[in-house]
PDB file of C-alpha atoms in Angstrom:
ATOM      1  CA  MET R 238      -9.554 -28.401  -5.630  1.00  0.00           C
ATOM      2  CA  SER R 239      -7.771 -28.449  -8.864  1.00  0.00           C
ATOM      3  CA  ALA R 240      -4.200 -27.784  -9.377  1.00  0.00           C
ATOM      4  CA  GLN R 241      -5.046 -24.538 -11.462  1.00  0.00           C
ATOM      5  CA  GLU R 242      -7.500 -23.224  -8.487  1.00  0.00           C
ATOM      6  CA  LYS R 243      -4.746 -23.993  -5.925  1.00  0.00           C
ATOM      7  CA  GLU R 244      -2.264 -22.077  -8.150  1.00  0.00           C
ATOM      8  CA  ARG R 245      -4.857 -19.281  -8.471  1.00  0.00           C
ATOM      9  CA  LEU R 246      -5.227 -18.963  -4.547  1.00  0.00           C
ATOM     10  CA  VAL R 247      -1.717 -18.950  -3.905  1.00  0.00           C
ATOM     11  CA  ALA R 248      -1.328 -16.325  -6.653  1.00  0.00           C
ATOM     12  CA  TRP R 249      -3.245 -13.830  -3.940  1.00  0.00           C
ATOM     13  CA  SER R 250      -0.418 -14.208  -1.587  1.00  0.00           C
ATOM     14  CA  SER R 251       2.107 -13.591  -4.234  1.00  0.00           C
ATOM     15  CA  GLU R 252       0.137 -10.479  -5.399  1.00  0.00           C
ATOM     16  CA  LEU R 253       0.139  -8.994  -2.349  1.00  0.00           C
ATOM     17  CA  ARG R 254       3.869  -9.307  -1.605  1.00  0.00           C
ATOM     18  CA  ALA R 255       4.422  -8.080  -5.148  1.00  0.00           C
ATOM     19  CA  VAL R 256       2.254  -5.017  -4.667  1.00  0.00           C
ATOM     20  CA  HIS R 257       3.885  -4.307  -1.522  1.00  0.00           C
ATOM     21  CA  ALA R 258       7.376  -4.478  -3.224  1.00  0.00           C
ATOM     22  CA  ARG R 259       6.018  -2.054  -5.891  1.00  0.00           C
ATOM     23  CA  LEU R 260       5.103   0.477  -3.392  1.00  0.00           C
ATOM     24  CA  ARG R 261       8.172   0.258  -1.299  1.00  0.00           C
ATOM     25  CA  LYS R 262      10.262   1.008  -4.553  1.00  0.00           C
ATOM     26  CA  ALA R 263       7.703   3.944  -5.387  1.00  0.00           C
ATOM     27  CA  LEU R 264       8.512   5.250  -1.909  1.00  0.00           C
ATOM     28  CA  ALA R 265      12.337   4.693  -2.429  1.00  0.00           C
ATOM     29  CA  VAL R 266      12.206   6.495  -6.061  1.00  0.00           C
ATOM     30  CA  THR R 267      10.140   9.685  -4.502  1.00  0.00           C
ATOM     31  CA  HIS R 268      12.516   9.794  -1.574  1.00  0.00           C
ATOM     32  CA  GLU R 269      15.447   9.777  -3.838  1.00  0.00           C
ATOM     33  CA  ALA R 270      13.572  12.668  -5.839  1.00  0.00           C
ATOM     34  CA  VAL R 271      13.188  14.488  -2.774  1.00  0.00           C
ATOM     35  CA  LYS R 272      16.659  14.360  -1.522  1.00  0.00           C
ATOM     36  CA  ARG R 273      18.161  15.498  -4.827  1.00  0.00           C
ATOM     37  CA  GLY R 274      15.201  17.963  -5.284  1.00  0.00           C
ATOM     38  CA  ASP R 275      16.098  21.143  -6.977  1.00  0.00           C
ATOM     39  CA  PRO R 276      13.290  23.296  -6.542  1.00  0.00           C
ATOM     40  CA  ALA R 277      13.403  24.741 -10.064  1.00  0.00           C
ATOM     41  CA  GLY R 278      12.594  23.592 -13.514  1.00  0.00           C
ATOM     42  CA  PRO R 279      12.399  19.702 -14.424  1.00  0.00           C
ATOM     43  CA  ALA R 280      13.280  18.511 -11.153  1.00  0.00           C
ATOM     44  CA  ALA R 281      10.179  20.169  -9.452  1.00  0.00           C
ATOM     45  CA  ARG R 282       8.045  18.551 -12.140  1.00  0.00           C
ATOM     46  CA  ASP R 283       9.452  15.174 -11.530  1.00  0.00           C
ATOM     47  CA  LEU R 284       9.097  15.647  -7.737  1.00  0.00           C
ATOM     48  CA  LEU R 285       5.655  16.522  -8.163  1.00  0.00           C
ATOM     49  CA  LEU R 286       4.919  13.437 -10.607  1.00  0.00           C
ATOM     50  CA  TYR R 287       6.548  11.128  -8.132  1.00  0.00           C
ATOM     51  CA  CYS R 288       4.794  12.174  -5.112  1.00  0.00           C
ATOM     52  CA  HIS R 289       1.650  12.363  -6.815  1.00  0.00           C
ATOM     53  CA  GLY R 290       2.168   8.920  -8.633  1.00  0.00           C
ATOM     54  CA  PHE R 291       2.881   7.120  -5.155  1.00  0.00           C
ATOM     55  CA  CYS R 292       0.058   8.917  -3.351  1.00  0.00           C
ATOM     56  CA  THR R 293      -1.925   7.647  -5.728  1.00  0.00           C
ATOM     57  CA  ALA R 294      -1.093   4.259  -5.934  1.00  0.00           C
ATOM     58  CA  LEU R 295      -0.866   3.523  -2.295  1.00  0.00           C
ATOM     59  CA  ASP R 296      -4.086   5.163  -1.622  1.00  0.00           C
ATOM     60  CA  GLY R 297      -5.834   2.989  -4.642  1.00  0.00           C
ATOM     61  CA  HIS R 298      -3.982  -0.148  -2.930  1.00  0.00           C
ATOM     62  CA  HIS R 299      -5.598   0.348   0.217  1.00  0.00           C
ATOM     63  CA  ARG R 300      -9.148   1.489  -1.110  1.00  0.00           C
ATOM     64  CA  GLY R 301      -8.971  -1.948  -3.128  1.00  0.00           C
ATOM     65  CA  GLU R 302      -8.176  -3.940  -0.018  1.00  0.00           C
ATOM     66  CA  ASP R 303     -11.000  -2.247   2.023  1.00  0.00           C
ATOM     67  CA  ARG R 304     -13.629  -2.504  -0.631  1.00  0.00           C
ATOM     68  CA  GLU R 305     -12.801  -6.038  -2.195  1.00  0.00           C
ATOM     69  CA  LEU R 306     -10.093  -8.067  -0.319  1.00  0.00           C
ATOM     70  CA  PHE R 307     -10.947  -7.477   3.574  1.00  0.00           C
ATOM     71  CA  PRO R 308     -14.726  -8.190   3.007  1.00  0.00           C
ATOM     72  CA  ALA R 309     -13.893 -11.565   1.467  1.00  0.00           C
ATOM     73  CA  ILE R 310     -11.362 -12.343   4.090  1.00  0.00           C
ATOM     74  CA  ALA R 311     -13.922 -11.308   6.732  1.00  0.00           C
ATOM     75  CA  ALA R 312     -16.465 -13.806   5.369  1.00  0.00           C
ATOM     76  CA  ALA R 313     -14.265 -16.814   5.121  1.00  0.00           C
ATOM     77  CA  HIS R 314     -12.621 -16.043   8.548  1.00  0.00           C
ATOM     78  CA  PRO R 315     -14.574 -13.903  10.773  1.00  0.00           C
ATOM     79  CA  GLU R 316     -11.769 -14.637  13.521  1.00  0.00           C
ATOM     80  CA  LEU R 317      -9.913 -11.965  11.652  1.00  0.00           C
ATOM     81  CA  ARG R 318     -12.378  -9.184  11.968  1.00  0.00           C
ATOM     82  CA  ASP R 319     -10.129  -7.374  14.747  1.00  0.00           C
ATOM     83  CA  THR R 320      -6.842  -7.883  12.373  1.00  0.00           C
ATOM     84  CA  LEU R 321      -9.066  -6.387   9.425  1.00  0.00           C
ATOM     85  CA  ALA R 322     -10.431  -3.520  11.599  1.00  0.00           C
ATOM     86  CA  ARG R 323      -6.789  -2.639  12.588  1.00  0.00           C
ATOM     87  CA  LEU R 324      -5.454  -2.689   9.081  1.00  0.00           C
ATOM     88  CA  GLN R 325      -8.195  -0.336   8.095  1.00  0.00           C
ATOM     89  CA  GLN R 326      -7.522   2.013  10.860  1.00  0.00           C
ATOM     90  CA  ASP R 327      -3.985   1.895   9.556  1.00  0.00           C
ATOM     91  CA  HIS R 328      -5.234   2.712   6.036  1.00  0.00           C
ATOM     92  CA  SER R 329      -7.222   5.849   7.433  1.00  0.00           C
ATOM     93  CA  MET R 330      -3.933   7.137   9.157  1.00  0.00           C
ATOM     94  CA  ILE R 331      -1.816   6.597   5.890  1.00  0.00           C
ATOM     95  CA  ALA R 332      -4.485   8.225   3.956  1.00  0.00           C
ATOM     96  CA  HIS R 333      -4.147  11.529   6.289  1.00  0.00           C
ATOM     97  CA  LEU R 334      -0.308  11.259   5.849  1.00  0.00           C
ATOM     98  CA  LEU R 335      -0.729  10.938   2.158  1.00  0.00           C
ATOM     99  CA  SER R 336      -3.004  14.198   2.018  1.00  0.00           C
ATOM    100  CA  SER R 337      -0.610  16.137   4.259  1.00  0.00           C
ATOM    101  CA  LEU R 338       2.348  15.110   1.763  1.00  0.00           C
ATOM    102  CA  GLN R 339       0.310  16.060  -1.196  1.00  0.00           C
ATOM    103  CA  ALA R 340      -0.874  19.513   0.539  1.00  0.00           C
ATOM    104  CA  SER R 341       3.093  20.039   1.129  1.00  0.00           C
ATOM    105  CA  VAL R 342       3.879  19.397  -2.822  1.00  0.00           C
ATOM    106  CA  ASP R 343       1.086  21.625  -3.996  1.00  0.00           C
ATOM    107  CA  ALA R 344       2.426  24.344  -1.615  1.00  0.00           C
ATOM    108  CA  GLY R 345       5.923  24.033  -2.839  1.00  0.00           C
ATOM    109  CA  GLU R 346       7.318  23.322   0.538  1.00  0.00           C
ATOM    110  CA  PRO R 347      11.171  22.537   0.695  1.00  0.00           C
ATOM    111  CA  ALA R 348      12.603  19.155   0.300  1.00  0.00           C
ATOM    112  CA  SER R 349      13.407  19.209   3.824  1.00  0.00           C
ATOM    113  CA  GLN R 350       9.598  19.288   4.745  1.00  0.00           C
ATOM    114  CA  LEU R 351       8.811  16.799   2.338  1.00  0.00           C
ATOM    115  CA  ASP R 352      11.281  14.436   3.526  1.00  0.00           C
ATOM    116  CA  ARG R 353       9.800  14.637   7.054  1.00  0.00           C
ATOM    117  CA  HIS R 354       6.394  13.745   5.453  1.00  0.00           C
ATOM    118  CA  LEU R 355       8.190  10.776   3.525  1.00  0.00           C
ATOM    119  CA  GLU R 356       9.709   9.357   6.734  1.00  0.00           C
ATOM    120  CA  GLY R 357       6.612   9.364   8.568  1.00  0.00           C
ATOM    121  CA  ILE R 358       4.993   7.461   5.712  1.00  0.00           C
ATOM    122  CA  ALA R 359       7.556   5.138   5.305  1.00  0.00           C
ATOM    123  CA  ALA R 360       7.739   4.324   9.016  1.00  0.00           C
ATOM    124  CA  ILE R 361       3.856   3.610   9.154  1.00  0.00           C
ATOM    125  CA  MET R 362       3.733   1.780   5.664  1.00  0.00           C
ATOM    126  CA  GLU R 363       6.389  -0.514   6.514  1.00  0.00           C
ATOM    127  CA  SER R 364       4.922  -1.443   9.988  1.00  0.00           C
ATOM    128  CA  HIS R 365       1.617  -1.830   8.285  1.00  0.00           C
ATOM    129  CA  PHE R 366       2.772  -3.964   5.410  1.00  0.00           C
ATOM    130  CA  ARG R 367       4.860  -6.500   7.857  1.00  0.00           C
ATOM    131  CA  TYR R 368       1.794  -6.795   9.790  1.00  0.00           C
ATOM    132  CA  GLU R 369      -0.571  -7.254   7.192  1.00  0.00           C
ATOM    133  CA  GLU R 370       1.745 -10.051   5.451  1.00  0.00           C
ATOM    134  CA  ARG R 371       2.211 -11.673   8.817  1.00  0.00           C
ATOM    135  CA  GLN R 372      -1.417 -11.862   9.451  1.00  0.00           C
ATOM    136  CA  LEU R 373      -2.812 -12.381   6.101  1.00  0.00           C
ATOM    137  CA  LEU R 374      -0.506 -14.133   3.592  1.00  0.00           C
ATOM    138  CA  ASP R 375      -1.291 -17.524   4.902  1.00  0.00           C
ATOM    139  CA  VAL R 376      -5.196 -16.883   4.819  1.00  0.00           C
ATOM    140  CA  LEU R 377      -4.583 -15.478   1.227  1.00  0.00           C
ATOM    141  CA  GLU R 378      -3.194 -18.744   0.064  1.00  0.00           C
ATOM    142  CA  THR R 379      -6.755 -20.601   0.613  1.00  0.00           C
ATOM    143  CA  LEU R 380      -9.101 -17.319  -0.112  1.00  0.00           C
ATOM    144  CA  ALA R 381     -11.217 -18.217  -3.006  1.00  0.00           C
ATOM    145  CA  LEU R 382     -11.767 -14.741  -4.597  1.00  0.00           C
ATOM    146  CA  ASP R 383     -12.412 -14.405  -8.413  1.00  0.00           C
ATOM    147  CA  ALA R 384     -11.454 -10.885  -8.886  1.00  0.00           C
ATOM    148  CA  ASP R 385      -9.022  -8.848 -10.987  1.00  0.00           C
ATOM    149  CA  PRO R 386      -5.865  -8.317  -8.984  1.00  0.00           C
ATOM    150  CA  ALA R 387      -5.710  -4.607 -10.112  1.00  0.00           C
ATOM    151  CA  VAL R 388      -9.272  -3.962  -8.475  1.00  0.00           C
ATOM    152  CA  VAL R 389      -8.261  -5.965  -5.447  1.00  0.00           C
ATOM    153  CA  LEU R 390      -4.864  -4.854  -4.872  1.00  0.00           C
ATOM    154  CA  GLY R 391      -4.727  -1.257  -6.498  1.00  0.00           C
ATOM    155  CA  PRO R 392      -3.785  -0.666 -10.456  1.00  0.00           C
ATOM    156  CA  LEU R 393      -0.098  -0.660 -10.026  1.00  0.00           C
TER     157      LEU R 393
END
């Protein structure tokens, strides 16, 4: 394996960490917007933008993993199929939570209700990210996957 190939392989683990860091930041920004949330005018528009942006980014990340990354890992490491199935179950649960958050935002529910949604998402998301990183980062350092990171890990 050439040095350039090794750099690209290791980059997948770095890409995953960077995406998780950006999603954590997006959640924090959204959470702060809810805490400041004045239900009138520009604050409400900002909150809608943050919530929609965060929901779209996280959902896109998980769809990319399910569609591109996890099949490549399963092909190279069949022993990880149970781990990948668990991660996909998490993706489904998080998608449901994101849908509930989006419905609350669309309904104009109070900040306290949105905050409860965000707290639940944050707990599941953080547990999921930590598990995924523990289970997959070493594998990603050896995974030969020639693809666009924005397609595989979501367009962040």
